XYZ file of C-alpha atoms in Angstrom:
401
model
C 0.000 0.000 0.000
C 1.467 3.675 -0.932
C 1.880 5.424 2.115
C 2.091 9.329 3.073
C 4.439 11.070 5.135
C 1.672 11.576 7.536
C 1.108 7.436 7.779
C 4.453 7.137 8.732
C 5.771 9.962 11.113
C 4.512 12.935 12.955
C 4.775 16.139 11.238
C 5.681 19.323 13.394
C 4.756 22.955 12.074
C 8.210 24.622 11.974
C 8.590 27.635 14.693
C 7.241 31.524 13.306
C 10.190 33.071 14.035
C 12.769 33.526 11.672
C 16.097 34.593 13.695
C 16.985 34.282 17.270
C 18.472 37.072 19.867
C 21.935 35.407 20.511
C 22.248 34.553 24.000
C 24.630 36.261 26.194
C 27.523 34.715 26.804
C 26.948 31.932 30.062
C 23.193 31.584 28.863
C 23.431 29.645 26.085
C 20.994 26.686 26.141
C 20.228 25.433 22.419
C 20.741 25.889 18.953
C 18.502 27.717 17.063
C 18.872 25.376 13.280
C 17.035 27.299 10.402
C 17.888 26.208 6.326
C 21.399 26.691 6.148
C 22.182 24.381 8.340
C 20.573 21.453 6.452
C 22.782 20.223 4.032
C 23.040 16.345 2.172
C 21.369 14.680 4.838
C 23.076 16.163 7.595
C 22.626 18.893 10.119
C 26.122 21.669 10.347
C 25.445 23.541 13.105
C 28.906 25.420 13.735
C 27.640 28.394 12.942
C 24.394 27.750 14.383
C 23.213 30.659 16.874
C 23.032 29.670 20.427
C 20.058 30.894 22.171
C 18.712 31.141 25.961
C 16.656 28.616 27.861
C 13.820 31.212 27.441
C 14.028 31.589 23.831
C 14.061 28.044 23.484
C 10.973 27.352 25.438
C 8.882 29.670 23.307
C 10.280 28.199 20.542
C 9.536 24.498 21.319
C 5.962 24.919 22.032
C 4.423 22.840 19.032
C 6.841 20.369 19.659
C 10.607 19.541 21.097
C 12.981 18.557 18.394
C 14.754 15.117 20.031
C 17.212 12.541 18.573
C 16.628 10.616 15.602
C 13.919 13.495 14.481
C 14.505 14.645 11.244
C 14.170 17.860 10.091
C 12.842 18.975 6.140
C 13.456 22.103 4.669
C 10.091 23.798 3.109
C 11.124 26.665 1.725
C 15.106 27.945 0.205
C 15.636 25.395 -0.485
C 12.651 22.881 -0.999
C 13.773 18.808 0.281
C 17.172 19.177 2.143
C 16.555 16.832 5.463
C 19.291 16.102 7.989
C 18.660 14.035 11.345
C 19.080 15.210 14.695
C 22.180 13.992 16.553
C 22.694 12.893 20.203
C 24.567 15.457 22.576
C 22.760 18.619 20.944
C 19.683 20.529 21.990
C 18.499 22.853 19.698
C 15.068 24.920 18.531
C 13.879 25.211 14.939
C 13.331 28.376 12.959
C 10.890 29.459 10.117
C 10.720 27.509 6.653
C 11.349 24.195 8.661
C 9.442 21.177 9.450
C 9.956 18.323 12.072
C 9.122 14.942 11.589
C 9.351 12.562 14.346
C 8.910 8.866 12.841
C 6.473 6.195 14.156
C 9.345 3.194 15.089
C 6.882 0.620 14.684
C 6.007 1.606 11.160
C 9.525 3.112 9.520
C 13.312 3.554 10.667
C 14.495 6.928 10.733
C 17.539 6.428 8.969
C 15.889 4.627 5.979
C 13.443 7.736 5.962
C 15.896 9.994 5.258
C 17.416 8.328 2.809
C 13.983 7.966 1.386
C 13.557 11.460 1.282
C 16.437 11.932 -0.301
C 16.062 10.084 -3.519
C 15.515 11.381 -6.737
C 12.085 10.169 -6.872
C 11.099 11.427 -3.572
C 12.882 14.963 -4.279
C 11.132 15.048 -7.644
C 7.526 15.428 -5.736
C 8.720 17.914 -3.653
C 10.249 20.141 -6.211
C 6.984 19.730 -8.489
C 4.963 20.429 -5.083
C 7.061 23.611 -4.049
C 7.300 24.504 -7.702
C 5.109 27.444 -9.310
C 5.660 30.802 -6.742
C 8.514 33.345 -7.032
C 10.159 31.558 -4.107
C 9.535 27.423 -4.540
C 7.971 26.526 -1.228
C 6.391 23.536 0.403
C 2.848 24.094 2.249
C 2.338 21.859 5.813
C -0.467 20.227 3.623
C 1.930 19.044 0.631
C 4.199 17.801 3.392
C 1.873 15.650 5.182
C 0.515 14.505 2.082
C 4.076 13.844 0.363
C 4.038 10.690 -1.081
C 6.685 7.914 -0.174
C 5.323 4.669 -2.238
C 4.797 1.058 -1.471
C 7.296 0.804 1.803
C 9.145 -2.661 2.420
C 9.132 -3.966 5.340
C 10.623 -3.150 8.967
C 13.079 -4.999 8.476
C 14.249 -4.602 4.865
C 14.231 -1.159 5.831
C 16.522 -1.929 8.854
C 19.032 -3.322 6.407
C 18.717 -1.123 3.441
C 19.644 1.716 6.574
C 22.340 0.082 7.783
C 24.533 -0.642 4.753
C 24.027 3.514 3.202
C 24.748 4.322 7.337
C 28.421 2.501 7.272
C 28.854 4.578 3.414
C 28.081 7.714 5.092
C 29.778 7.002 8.333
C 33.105 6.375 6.318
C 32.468 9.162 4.393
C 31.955 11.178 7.875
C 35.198 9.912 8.812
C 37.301 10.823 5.943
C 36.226 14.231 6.185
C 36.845 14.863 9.795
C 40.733 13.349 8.728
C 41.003 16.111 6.152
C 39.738 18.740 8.321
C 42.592 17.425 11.250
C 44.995 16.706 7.954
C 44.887 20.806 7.355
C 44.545 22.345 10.776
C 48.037 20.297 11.190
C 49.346 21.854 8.223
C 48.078 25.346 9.403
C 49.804 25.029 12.571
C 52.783 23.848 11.342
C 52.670 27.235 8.778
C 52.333 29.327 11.858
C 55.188 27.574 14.326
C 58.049 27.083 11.139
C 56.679 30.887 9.803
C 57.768 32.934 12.931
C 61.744 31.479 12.351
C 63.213 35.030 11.318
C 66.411 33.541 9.347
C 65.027 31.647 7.192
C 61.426 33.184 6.106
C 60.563 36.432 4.866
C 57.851 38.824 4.134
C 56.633 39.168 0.773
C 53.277 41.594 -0.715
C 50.994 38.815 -2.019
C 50.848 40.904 -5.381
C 54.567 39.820 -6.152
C 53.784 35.636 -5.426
C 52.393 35.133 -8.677
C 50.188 35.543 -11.770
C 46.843 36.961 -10.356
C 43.906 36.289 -13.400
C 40.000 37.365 -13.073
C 37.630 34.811 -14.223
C 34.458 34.789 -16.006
C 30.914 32.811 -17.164
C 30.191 31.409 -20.843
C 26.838 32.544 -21.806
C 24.384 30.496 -19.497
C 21.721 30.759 -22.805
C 24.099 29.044 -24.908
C 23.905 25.137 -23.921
C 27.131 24.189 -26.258
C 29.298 26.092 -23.219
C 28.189 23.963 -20.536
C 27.890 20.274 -19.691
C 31.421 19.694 -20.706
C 34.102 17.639 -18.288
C 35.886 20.907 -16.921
C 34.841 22.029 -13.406
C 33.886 25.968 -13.366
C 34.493 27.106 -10.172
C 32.032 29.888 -8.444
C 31.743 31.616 -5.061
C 29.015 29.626 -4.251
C 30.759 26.095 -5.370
C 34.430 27.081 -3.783
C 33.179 25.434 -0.735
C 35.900 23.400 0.290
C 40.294 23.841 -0.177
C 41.026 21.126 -2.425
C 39.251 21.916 -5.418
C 38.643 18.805 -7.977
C 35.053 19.308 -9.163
C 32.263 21.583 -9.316
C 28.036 21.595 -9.412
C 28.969 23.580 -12.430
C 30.869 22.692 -15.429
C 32.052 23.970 -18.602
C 33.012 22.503 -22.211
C 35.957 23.722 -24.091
C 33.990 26.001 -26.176
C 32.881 27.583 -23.349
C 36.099 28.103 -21.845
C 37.217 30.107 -25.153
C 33.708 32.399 -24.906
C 33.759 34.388 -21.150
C 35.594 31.782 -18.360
C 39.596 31.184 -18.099
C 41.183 27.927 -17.834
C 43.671 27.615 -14.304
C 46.174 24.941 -14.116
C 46.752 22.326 -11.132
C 47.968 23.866 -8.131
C 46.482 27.356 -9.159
C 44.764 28.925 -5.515
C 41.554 30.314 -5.974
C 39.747 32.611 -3.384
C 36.228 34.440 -3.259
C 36.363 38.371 -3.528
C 32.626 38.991 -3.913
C 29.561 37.137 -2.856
C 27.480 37.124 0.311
C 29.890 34.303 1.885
C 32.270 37.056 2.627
C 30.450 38.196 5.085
C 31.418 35.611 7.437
C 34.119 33.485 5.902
C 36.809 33.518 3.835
C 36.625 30.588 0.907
C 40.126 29.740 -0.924
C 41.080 26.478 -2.024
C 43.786 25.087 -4.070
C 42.881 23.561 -8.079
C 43.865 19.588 -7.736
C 43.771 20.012 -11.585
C 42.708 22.219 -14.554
C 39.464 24.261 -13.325
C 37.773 27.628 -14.955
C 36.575 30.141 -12.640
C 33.832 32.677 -12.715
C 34.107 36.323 -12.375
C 33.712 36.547 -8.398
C 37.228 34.850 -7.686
C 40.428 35.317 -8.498
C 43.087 33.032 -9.202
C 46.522 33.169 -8.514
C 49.219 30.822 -10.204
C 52.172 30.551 -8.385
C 55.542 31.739 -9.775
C 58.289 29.113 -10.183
C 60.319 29.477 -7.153
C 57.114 29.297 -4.612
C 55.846 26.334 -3.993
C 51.569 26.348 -4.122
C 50.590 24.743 -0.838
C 52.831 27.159 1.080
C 51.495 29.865 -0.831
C 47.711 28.585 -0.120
C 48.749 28.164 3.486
C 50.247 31.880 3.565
C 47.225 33.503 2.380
C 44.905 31.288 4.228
C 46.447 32.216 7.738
C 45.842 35.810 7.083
C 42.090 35.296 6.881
C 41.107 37.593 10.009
C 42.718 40.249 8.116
C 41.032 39.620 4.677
C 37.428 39.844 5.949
C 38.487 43.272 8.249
C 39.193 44.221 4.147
C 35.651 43.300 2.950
C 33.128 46.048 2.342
C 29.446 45.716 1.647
C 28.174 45.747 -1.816
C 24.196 45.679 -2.695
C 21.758 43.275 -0.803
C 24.413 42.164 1.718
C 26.997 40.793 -0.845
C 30.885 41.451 0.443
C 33.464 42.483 -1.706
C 36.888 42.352 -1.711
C 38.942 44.733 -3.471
C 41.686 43.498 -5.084
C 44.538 46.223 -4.911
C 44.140 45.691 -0.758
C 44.675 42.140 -1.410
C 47.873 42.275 -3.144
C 49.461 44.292 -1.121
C 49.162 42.165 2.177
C 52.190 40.689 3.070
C 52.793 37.167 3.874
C 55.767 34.999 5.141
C 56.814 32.747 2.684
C 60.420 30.509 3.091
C 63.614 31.474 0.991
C 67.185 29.091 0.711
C 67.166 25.943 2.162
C 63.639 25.859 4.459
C 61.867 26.170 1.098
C 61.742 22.522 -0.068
C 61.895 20.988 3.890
C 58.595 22.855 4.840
C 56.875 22.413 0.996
C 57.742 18.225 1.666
C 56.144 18.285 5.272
C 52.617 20.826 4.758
C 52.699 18.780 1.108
C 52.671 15.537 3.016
C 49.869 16.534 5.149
C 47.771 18.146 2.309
C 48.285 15.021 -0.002
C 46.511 13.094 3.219
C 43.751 15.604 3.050
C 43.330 15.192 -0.556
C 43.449 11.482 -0.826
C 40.678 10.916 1.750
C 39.071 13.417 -0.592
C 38.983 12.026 -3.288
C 37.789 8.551 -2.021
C 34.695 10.401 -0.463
C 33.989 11.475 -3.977
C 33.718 7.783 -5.009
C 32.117 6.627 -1.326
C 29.745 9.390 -2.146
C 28.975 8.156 -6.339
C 28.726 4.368 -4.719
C 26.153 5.912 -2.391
C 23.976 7.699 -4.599
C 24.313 4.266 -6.892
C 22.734 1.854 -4.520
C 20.039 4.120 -2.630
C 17.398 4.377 -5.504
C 18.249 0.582 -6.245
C 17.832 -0.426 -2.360
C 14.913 1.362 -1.778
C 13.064 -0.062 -5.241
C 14.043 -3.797 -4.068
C 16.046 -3.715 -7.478
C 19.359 -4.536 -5.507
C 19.081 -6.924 -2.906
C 21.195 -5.594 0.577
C 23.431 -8.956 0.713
C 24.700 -7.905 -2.729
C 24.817 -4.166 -1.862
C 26.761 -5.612 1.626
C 29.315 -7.066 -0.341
C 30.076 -3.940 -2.313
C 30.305 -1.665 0.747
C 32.267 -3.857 2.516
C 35.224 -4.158 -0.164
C 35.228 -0.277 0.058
C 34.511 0.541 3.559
């Protein structure tokens, strides 16, 4: 029988506020969790705002978000879903629904994998479809179809084998994130030795190039097999692909072609306003027209350049102003004239083999999250149409995992 949301879980109405008064500092009691933290089935809540005991009571009054809940986003964007985690207590804000499965009817995990499939998304775009902003009603949620379910204990499996994918895939990224904090802090202890490093104006480090975008009306530029890197894609340091991508005719009509180990960074877009985003091309990438790319001159090695610029960070955002509608900008000239410590002689080649070890860590575990994450996205729709049966599925985790 084809079953609802609603048949299967309990659907909370998402909070009416839409921000939350920080609390003062000592009086933090939750996490007030709104869109942006929803992201690929997961929650990211370190820049979630922390909130008082008070504002969290008025805030949980339809309902307390607990563990295992899951939480959908209605509304910019329409389907992300993430699951609540153990050790955090946190409040919901506008544009957000809970839904608290029924364990007797369907496990949590295989829900949100469920609502994550291409079939299931497809009904939720479609639903949320047809405004200026695409938005899902508390109606179209409840009534959100999920198909013919298998049973409890089919779906128990089916969880547990995309669980150990995604816990793996958990893992790897926590040992790139460790992989270049250790590679930072080696930057800063080996950068304050006087003798053998130096200050240099980032302007004379390399070959600084402004990007651009093909035609977005002209389908021959896009769709190709080279990533175009954006503001909103440069998302993480080691860049090897993009949501976006270009052909080579489209890299000859507006973008610019970047070679391997060229460092990319974000000077406009409304990111700026609270981070910094600069990562380092692990091969040939384009780039659009809010970043700039530097390529390295021959004496300076790339990963101590990336590490250089990304250590200044604090004083690259004290450079952003405000453009239009919120949107930071960066100016370039301020850029290139910030000085950074960079080796010379001897310490050169010794520090670029130690932060290069550390980085080529980061990037391998990478890279094997990018096929964790394709293996993933291979067996959910065929696990959850009975098309794959979970013994088989078993076997191919397990030779990866």
């Amino acid at each position: 029988m084809t079953q609802t949301l609603e048949d299967v879980c309990t659907v909370i109405v998402d909070s009416e506020h839409k921000t939350a008064p920080a609390a003062e500092s000592g009086t933090e009691f939750a996490l007030s969790v709104g869109t942006p933290h929803v992201r690929n089935g997961r929650l990211l809540l370190s820049d979630a705002v922390a909130v008082d005991e008070e504002t969290y009571r008025e805030w949980t009054v339809r309902g307390v978000p607990a563990v295992g809940d899951l939480i959908l986003t209605r509304e910019a964007p329409v389907g992300d879903v993430g699951m609540i985690p153990a050790g955090v207590r946190i409040c919901l804000r506008q544009r957000t629904v809970l839904l608290r499965p029924d364990s007797r009817k369907i496990n949590g995990s295989f829900l949100l994998y469920l609502l994550a499939s291409p079939q299931v998304q497809e009904r939720m775009h479609s639903k949320g479809a047809g405004s200026t902003v695409p938005h899902l009603n508390i109606k179209d949620v409840r009534a959100l179809l999920l198909g013919q379910l298998p049973s409890r204990g089919e779906q128990d499996a089916v969880a547990e084998v995309l669980v150990a994918l995604d816990e793996k895939i958990a893992l790897n990224e926590q040992h790139a994130e460790t992989a270049l904090e250790l590679a930072g802090y080696l930057y800063e202890r080996e950068s304050a030795e006087h003798g053998r490093w130096s200050e240099s104006a980032l302007k004379d480090t390399a070959k600084w190039l402004s990007g651009g975008t093909p035609r977005t009306s002209e389908p021959s530029y896009w769709g190709g097999d080279i990533p175009w890197i954006s503001a909103a894609s440069l998302k993480t340091p080691w860049l090897y692909t993009s949501e976006r991508s270009v052909t080579e005719l489209g890299v000859q009509n507006g973008t610019r072609l970047v070679p391997k180990g060229a460092i990319l960074f974000v000077v406009r877009g409304m990111s700026l306003t609270t981070e910094f985003r600069v990562g380092i091309a692990q091969r040939e990438v384009a780039f659009g027209q809010d970043c700039k790319a530097l390529i390295p001159h021959a004496s300076i090695d790339p990963v101590t350049l990336f590490l250089a610029i990304r250590a200044q960070t604090p004083k690259i955002l004290g450079m952003v102003d405000l453009a239009g509608h919120g949107t930071g900008r960066l100016v370039t000239e301020r850029v290139a004239n910030l000085r950074v410590r960079l080796p010379h002689g001897e310490a050169t080649a010794g520090f670029a083999a130690r932060a290069g070890a550390l980085m080529h860590r980061a990037v391998a575990v990478t890279n094997e999250n990018r096929t964790l994450a394709d293996l993933r996205d291979t067996l959910l729709p065929q696990l959850l149409s009975g098309k794959l049966r979970v013994k088989d599925a078993v076997r191919t985790v397990e030779e990866v995992v």
